[in-house]
Short mmCIF file of C-alpha atoms in Angstrom, two decimals:
data_model
loop_
_atom_site.label_atom_id
_atom_site.label_comp_id
_atom_site.label_asym_id
_atom_site.label_seq_id
_atom_site.Cartn_x
_atom_site.Cartn_y
_atom_site.Cartn_z
CA UNK A 1 13.66 14.33 6.94
CA UNK A 2 11.92 14.01 10.30
CA UNK A 3 11.46 10.46 11.56
CA UNK A 4 8.68 9.98 14.06
CA UNK A 5 7.98 7.10 16.40
CA UNK A 6 4.88 6.75 18.56
CA UNK A 7 5.01 3.19 19.83
CA UNK A 8 6.43 1.96 23.13
CA UNK A 9 9.84 0.31 22.59
CA UNK A 10 8.73 -2.46 24.94
CA UNK A 11 5.68 -3.30 22.86
CA UNK A 12 6.83 -2.83 19.28
CA UNK A 13 10.03 -2.59 17.23
CA UNK A 14 9.17 0.65 15.51
CA UNK A 15 11.94 2.52 17.33
CA UNK A 16 14.58 -0.04 16.42
CA UNK A 17 13.33 -0.09 12.86
CA UNK A 18 13.71 3.66 12.72
CA UNK A 19 17.17 3.74 14.38
CA UNK A 20 18.40 1.07 11.99
CA UNK A 21 17.41 3.06 8.96
CA UNK A 22 17.81 6.71 9.78
CA UNK A 23 20.95 8.15 8.21
CA UNK A 24 23.38 9.77 10.65
CA UNK A 25 22.34 13.21 11.76
CA UNK A 26 18.61 12.61 11.20
CA UNK A 27 15.97 14.25 13.31
CA UNK A 28 13.91 11.76 15.32
CA UNK A 29 10.87 12.73 17.34
CA UNK A 30 9.46 10.44 20.03
CA UNK A 31 5.82 11.03 20.95
CA UNK A 32 2.83 9.25 22.46
CA UNK A 33 3.97 5.86 23.85
CA UNK A 34 7.41 6.26 22.35
CA UNK A 35 8.30 8.84 24.99
CA UNK A 36 9.11 5.95 27.35
CA UNK A 37 12.18 5.39 25.23
CA UNK A 38 13.47 8.82 26.17
CA UNK A 39 13.50 8.17 29.93
CA UNK A 40 16.47 7.45 32.15
CA UNK A 41 16.50 4.08 33.79
CA UNK A 42 14.56 2.26 31.09
CA UNK A 43 16.36 -0.71 29.65
CA UNK A 44 16.40 1.05 26.32
CA UNK A 45 18.48 3.95 27.75
CA UNK A 46 21.82 2.87 26.40
CA UNK A 47 20.51 2.33 22.88
CA UNK A 48 18.57 5.57 22.83
CA UNK A 49 21.42 7.50 24.53
CA UNK A 50 23.71 6.37 21.69
CA UNK A 51 21.07 7.35 19.13
CA UNK A 52 21.00 10.83 20.70
CA UNK A 53 24.69 11.11 19.86
CA UNK A 54 24.25 9.96 16.25
CA UNK A 55 21.04 11.89 15.59
CA UNK A 56 19.02 14.87 16.79
CA UNK A 57 16.46 13.25 19.08
CA UNK A 58 13.39 15.10 20.33
CA UNK A 59 10.63 14.08 22.74
CA UNK A 60 7.20 15.62 22.95
CA UNK A 61 6.86 17.24 26.43
CA UNK A 62 3.07 17.00 26.89
CA UNK A 63 3.18 13.27 26.17
CA UNK A 64 5.97 12.86 28.66
CA UNK A 65 4.11 14.74 31.42
CA UNK A 66 0.90 12.85 30.71
CA UNK A 67 2.77 9.63 31.48
CA UNK A 68 4.23 10.85 34.78
CA UNK A 69 7.69 11.86 33.61
CA UNK A 70 9.33 15.28 33.79
CA UNK A 71 12.11 16.86 31.80
CA UNK A 72 14.67 15.95 34.48
CA UNK A 73 14.02 12.28 33.76
CA UNK A 74 14.83 12.58 30.09
CA UNK A 75 18.10 11.14 28.83
CA UNK A 76 20.96 13.58 28.22
CA UNK A 77 21.20 14.73 24.64
CA UNK A 78 17.45 14.55 23.97
CA UNK A 79 15.59 17.80 23.44
CA UNK A 80 12.11 18.25 24.89
CA UNK A 81 9.73 20.08 22.55
CA UNK A 82 6.10 21.22 22.83
CA UNK A 83 3.46 21.02 20.09
CA UNK A 84 4.74 24.22 18.49
CA UNK A 85 8.21 22.72 18.46
CA UNK A 86 6.81 19.60 16.74
CA UNK A 87 5.17 21.77 14.12
CA UNK A 88 8.38 23.74 13.60
CA UNK A 89 10.30 20.52 13.01
CA UNK A 90 7.81 19.35 10.43
CA UNK A 91 7.89 22.76 8.72
CA UNK A 92 11.67 22.93 8.76
CA UNK A 93 12.36 19.36 7.61
CA UNK A 94 9.51 18.92 5.20
CA UNK A 95 9.40 15.17 4.77
CA UNK A 96 8.05 13.13 7.62
CA UNK A 97 8.62 9.41 7.92
CA UNK A 98 6.23 7.98 10.50
CA UNK A 99 7.41 4.57 11.69
CA UNK A 100 4.22 2.80 12.65
CA UNK B 1 -4.78 4.29 6.28
CA UNK B 2 -1.31 4.49 7.76
CA UNK B 3 0.66 7.72 7.83
CA UNK B 4 0.01 11.01 9.55
CA UNK B 5 0.04 13.05 6.36
CA UNK B 6 -2.21 13.01 3.35
CA UNK B 7 0.12 12.36 0.45
CA UNK B 8 0.62 15.36 -1.74
CA UNK B 9 -0.22 13.76 -5.10
CA UNK B 10 -1.57 16.70 -6.93
CA UNK B 11 0.99 19.45 -7.06
CA UNK B 12 1.86 18.90 -10.77
CA UNK B 13 5.47 17.95 -10.20
CA UNK B 14 6.69 14.36 -10.02
CA UNK B 15 7.83 13.52 -6.55
CA UNK B 16 9.74 10.57 -5.16
CA UNK B 17 7.31 8.49 -3.14
CA UNK B 18 8.27 5.59 -1.02
CA UNK B 19 6.01 3.12 0.67
CA UNK B 20 7.87 1.22 3.41
CA UNK B 21 6.29 -2.14 4.16
CA UNK B 22 7.30 -3.38 7.59
CA UNK B 23 4.50 -5.67 8.66
CA UNK B 24 3.65 -9.31 7.94
CA UNK B 25 0.66 -9.82 5.58
CA UNK B 26 -2.29 -11.15 7.63
CA UNK B 27 -1.92 -10.29 11.31
CA UNK B 28 -2.74 -6.62 10.73
CA UNK B 29 -4.43 -4.68 7.98
CA UNK B 30 -1.33 -2.56 7.20
CA UNK B 31 0.04 -4.64 4.32
CA UNK B 32 -3.23 -4.72 2.39
CA UNK B 33 -3.91 -1.01 3.09
CA UNK B 34 -0.49 0.02 1.83
CA UNK B 35 -0.90 -2.14 -1.29
CA UNK B 36 -4.25 -0.52 -2.06
CA UNK B 37 -2.78 2.91 -1.49
CA UNK B 38 0.06 2.06 -3.91
CA UNK B 39 -2.41 0.99 -6.59
CA UNK B 40 -4.50 4.10 -6.15
CA UNK B 41 -1.47 6.40 -6.15
CA UNK B 42 -0.32 4.88 -9.46
CA UNK B 43 -2.96 6.98 -11.17
CA UNK B 44 -1.10 10.14 -10.11
CA UNK B 45 2.03 9.17 -12.06
CA UNK B 46 4.55 9.78 -9.36
CA UNK B 47 7.98 8.19 -9.01
CA UNK B 48 6.90 5.34 -6.79
CA UNK B 49 9.28 3.17 -4.78
CA UNK B 50 8.35 0.18 -2.59
CA UNK B 51 10.57 -1.00 0.23
CA UNK B 52 10.19 -4.26 2.17
CA UNK B 53 11.95 -4.36 5.52
CA UNK B 54 11.55 -6.32 8.77
CA UNK B 55 8.46 -8.55 8.66
CA UNK B 56 7.40 -6.68 5.50
CA UNK B 57 9.50 -9.13 3.47
CA UNK B 58 7.00 -11.87 4.40
CA UNK B 59 4.41 -10.06 2.32
CA UNK B 60 5.96 -11.19 -0.94
CA UNK B 61 7.08 -14.65 0.15
CA UNK B 62 6.12 -17.26 -2.48
CA UNK B 63 3.62 -20.00 -1.89
CA UNK B 64 1.13 -18.37 0.42
CA UNK B 65 -2.04 -20.45 0.65
CA UNK B 66 -4.81 -18.64 2.53
CA UNK B 67 -7.61 -21.19 1.98
CA UNK B 68 -7.35 -22.48 5.50
CA UNK B 69 -7.65 -19.04 7.20
CA UNK B 70 -10.63 -17.78 5.22
CA UNK B 71 -8.81 -14.67 4.00
CA UNK B 72 -8.21 -13.61 0.42
CA UNK B 73 -4.59 -13.83 -0.62
CA UNK B 74 -3.32 -10.60 -2.11
CA UNK B 75 -0.02 -12.10 -3.10
CA UNK B 76 -1.09 -12.21 -6.81
CA UNK B 77 -1.74 -8.50 -6.69
CA UNK B 78 1.93 -7.71 -6.14
CA UNK B 79 2.51 -9.24 -9.57
CA UNK B 80 0.07 -6.70 -11.02
CA UNK B 81 2.29 -3.82 -9.94
CA UNK B 82 4.36 -4.13 -13.10
CA UNK B 83 1.26 -3.36 -15.18
CA UNK B 84 0.81 -0.25 -13.06
CA UNK B 85 4.38 0.81 -13.97
CA UNK B 86 5.51 0.29 -10.42
CA UNK B 87 8.78 -1.53 -10.85
CA UNK B 88 11.07 -0.01 -8.19
CA UNK B 89 10.92 -2.65 -5.50
CA UNK B 90 13.64 -2.88 -2.85
CA UNK B 91 14.14 -5.51 -0.22
CA UNK B 92 16.52 -5.17 2.66
CA UNK B 93 19.23 -7.87 2.72
CA UNK B 94 19.47 -8.09 6.51
CA UNK B 95 15.72 -8.51 6.87
CA UNK B 96 15.74 -11.41 4.40
CA UNK B 97 18.72 -13.07 6.11
CA UNK B 98 17.22 -12.79 9.60
CA UNK B 99 14.23 -14.73 8.32
CA UNK B 100 16.23 -17.35 6.40
CA UNK B 101 14.95 -16.10 3.04
CA UNK B 102 16.62 -15.16 -0.23
CA UNK B 103 15.40 -13.20 -3.29
CA UNK B 104 14.45 -16.59 -4.82
CA UNK B 105 11.74 -16.96 -2.20
CA UNK B 106 9.97 -13.83 -3.39
CA UNK B 107 7.11 -13.67 -5.82
CA UNK B 108 8.26 -10.52 -7.69
CA UNK B 109 11.62 -9.35 -9.00
CA UNK B 110 13.23 -6.99 -6.47
CA UNK B 111 16.51 -5.28 -5.88
CA UNK B 112 18.17 -6.49 -2.69
CA UNK B 113 20.10 -3.76 -0.89
CA UNK B 114 21.75 -3.66 2.49
CA UNK B 115 20.51 -1.67 5.49
CA UNK B 116 22.88 1.27 4.95
CA UNK B 117 21.77 1.60 1.30
CA UNK B 118 18.15 1.38 2.42
CA UNK B 119 18.70 4.21 4.90
CA UNK B 120 20.21 6.38 2.16
CA UNK B 121 17.35 5.54 -0.24
CA UNK B 122 14.72 6.44 2.32
CA UNK B 123 16.51 9.67 3.07
CA UNK B 124 16.44 10.62 -0.64
CA UNK B 125 12.64 10.49 -0.90
CA UNK B 126 10.21 13.44 -0.98
CA UNK B 127 7.37 11.56 0.64
CA UNK B 128 7.62 8.44 2.82
CA UNK B 129 4.66 6.43 3.97
CA UNK B 130 5.40 3.62 6.34
CA UNK B 131 3.12 0.80 7.40
CA UNK C 1 -28.00 -6.60 1.23
CA UNK C 2 -29.67 -5.93 -2.12
CA UNK C 3 -29.50 -8.81 -4.56
CA UNK C 4 -30.11 -9.80 -8.18
CA UNK C 5 -32.40 -12.72 -8.78
CA UNK C 6 -32.04 -15.23 -11.57
CA UNK C 7 -33.68 -18.65 -11.92
CA UNK C 8 -34.66 -18.60 -8.27
CA UNK C 9 -31.13 -17.89 -7.13
CA UNK C 10 -30.03 -14.69 -5.42
CA UNK C 11 -26.80 -12.80 -6.09
CA UNK C 12 -25.95 -10.21 -3.50
CA UNK C 13 -24.51 -6.91 -4.70
CA UNK C 14 -23.39 -3.67 -3.10
CA UNK C 15 -25.26 -0.38 -3.22
CA UNK C 16 -23.79 0.42 -6.62
CA UNK C 17 -24.67 -2.94 -8.12
CA UNK C 18 -21.24 -4.68 -7.99
CA UNK C 19 -21.49 -8.37 -7.23
CA UNK C 20 -20.21 -9.24 -3.74
CA UNK C 21 -18.88 -12.66 -4.67
CA UNK C 22 -16.95 -12.74 -7.97
CA UNK C 23 -17.24 -16.55 -8.03
CA UNK C 24 -21.03 -16.38 -8.31
CA UNK C 25 -20.83 -14.73 -11.71
CA UNK C 26 -22.01 -16.45 -14.89
CA UNK C 27 -22.79 -15.33 -18.43
CA UNK C 28 -26.52 -15.35 -17.96
CA UNK C 29 -26.15 -13.04 -15.02
CA UNK C 30 -23.87 -10.80 -17.08
CA UNK C 31 -26.59 -10.45 -19.69
CA UNK C 32 -29.00 -9.33 -16.99
CA UNK C 33 -26.53 -6.85 -15.57
CA UNK C 34 -25.97 -5.44 -19.06
CA UNK C 35 -29.67 -5.13 -19.63
CA UNK C 36 -29.86 -3.09 -16.39
CA UNK C 37 -27.30 -0.78 -17.97
CA UNK C 38 -29.23 -0.66 -21.28
CA UNK C 39 -26.23 -2.17 -23.01
CA UNK C 40 -26.79 -4.89 -25.61
CA UNK C 41 -23.78 -7.17 -25.47
CA UNK C 42 -21.88 -7.91 -28.69
CA UNK C 43 -18.94 -10.22 -29.20
CA UNK C 44 -16.65 -7.20 -28.70
CA UNK C 45 -18.14 -6.65 -25.26
CA UNK C 46 -17.74 -10.31 -24.38
CA UNK C 47 -14.11 -10.15 -25.36
CA UNK C 48 -13.48 -7.39 -22.86
CA UNK C 49 -15.59 -9.11 -20.18
CA UNK C 50 -13.61 -12.31 -20.67
CA UNK C 51 -10.39 -10.41 -20.46
CA UNK C 52 -11.43 -8.77 -17.17
CA UNK C 53 -12.36 -12.15 -15.71
CA UNK C 54 -8.92 -13.48 -16.67
CA UNK C 55 -7.20 -10.43 -15.26
CA UNK C 56 -9.04 -10.81 -11.96
CA UNK C 57 -8.26 -14.51 -11.75
CA UNK C 58 -4.59 -13.78 -12.22
CA UNK C 59 -4.19 -10.66 -10.04
CA UNK C 60 -7.16 -10.62 -7.66
CA UNK C 61 -8.02 -7.00 -8.45
CA UNK C 62 -10.09 -5.09 -10.95
CA UNK C 63 -7.60 -3.11 -13.04
CA UNK C 64 -7.56 0.66 -13.25
CA UNK C 65 -8.75 1.91 -16.70
CA UNK C 66 -5.27 2.92 -17.74
CA UNK C 67 -3.90 -0.50 -16.86
CA UNK C 68 -6.76 -2.29 -18.58
CA UNK C 69 -6.29 -0.29 -21.76
CA UNK C 70 -2.63 -1.07 -21.85
CA UNK C 71 -3.14 -4.77 -21.14
CA UNK C 72 -5.81 -5.03 -23.87
CA UNK C 73 -3.50 -3.33 -26.32
CA UNK C 74 -0.89 -5.90 -25.51
CA UNK C 75 -3.23 -8.82 -26.04
CA UNK C 76 -5.56 -7.65 -28.80
CA UNK C 77 -3.58 -4.89 -30.43
CA UNK C 78 -3.77 -1.06 -30.47
CA UNK C 79 -7.07 -1.02 -32.40
CA UNK C 80 -8.76 -2.32 -29.28
CA UNK C 81 -6.41 -1.13 -26.58
CA UNK C 82 -7.39 2.51 -26.70
CA UNK C 83 -9.81 4.74 -24.81
CA UNK C 84 -12.03 5.51 -27.77
CA UNK C 85 -12.76 1.86 -28.58
CA UNK C 86 -13.34 0.87 -24.97
CA UNK C 87 -15.55 3.82 -24.13
CA UNK C 88 -17.64 3.21 -27.22
CA UNK C 89 -18.27 -0.29 -25.97
CA UNK C 90 -18.83 0.79 -22.36
CA UNK C 91 -20.02 4.44 -22.34
CA UNK C 92 -19.97 4.60 -18.56
CA UNK C 93 -16.35 3.56 -18.45
CA UNK C 94 -14.49 0.31 -19.22
CA UNK C 95 -13.47 0.35 -15.57
CA UNK C 96 -16.72 0.91 -13.76
CA UNK C 97 -19.29 -0.45 -16.22
CA UNK C 98 -17.36 -3.34 -17.70
CA UNK C 99 -16.20 -4.52 -14.28
CA UNK C 100 -19.74 -4.46 -13.01
CA UNK C 101 -20.99 -6.64 -15.88
CA UNK C 102 -18.00 -8.94 -15.50
CA UNK C 103 -18.89 -9.45 -11.84
CA UNK C 104 -15.73 -7.80 -10.51
CA UNK C 105 -15.53 -5.26 -7.73
CA UNK C 106 -15.27 -1.60 -8.61
CA UNK C 107 -11.70 -0.93 -9.72
CA UNK C 108 -9.43 0.20 -6.89
CA UNK C 109 -9.01 3.94 -7.05
CA UNK C 110 -12.17 4.53 -9.14
CA UNK C 111 -14.27 7.33 -7.79
#
């Protein structure tokens, strides 16, 4: 199963809702405003860094760049993917759970 | 409607569907939209599960009186689900407790499970639509 | 909005003829709606219409045909709770047609 989150962690609790209910080892993709959660220095870093140890966490590169962040500013353990990578994840994992 | 995928209702095999309700009933359109989607999907005879987590548990809280806000209450409609053969309703224990509620506060019979069990249940589904 | 007129009163309906406000409905209006469908109402029709009104009052939705059939079977027995009986009464569908005459919205999920 691929869990996706697209809301800022500062605005909504979708990310926490997802992290609380994704079984260990799940794939979690952060895109749109959720990419802020993948950045170093944000107050969410510790929580998300831990999640990156428990799960496979991905962040969508184009959404990151659009918001003024580069790959170097992404938390360790999080993989940056492009749109093709997003599609591959969906194809590979089949079921998508979009936390809105 | 919520969800990035069109549900695959029509492939001929019965799939495990889960609708995860995570929003309170009136502030956004999500709760009503999900409920309508559930009623529509009942016609496709899939193995439907409903989960109520976070503020979603407020959707089925007893005693809602919407007269004062000029909105139609759709609380009675949850009681119609049984007639639609949708009887697998799960509520997360932690979400209830955080809000000072118990299963007795809910308008329909549900199974209360803890967060870990909810995670496992979600993971076992073929299709998950969250709203 | 298009509307039915009866005794100088107007009853707004949608583009398919479903009453916008279920609370406006009355039996006289139902007779007019049925006439528009070329459907003379018998006591059997009224029984279904009454059942639909009760169902709506209780659950706030118009039931899907399958659900209506099952619920009617439960209340009035299998002789009435079956597709053949209900479609004979309402040839355009016990969901669509009967709900319209009963002043309910079009059943959710009906196309």
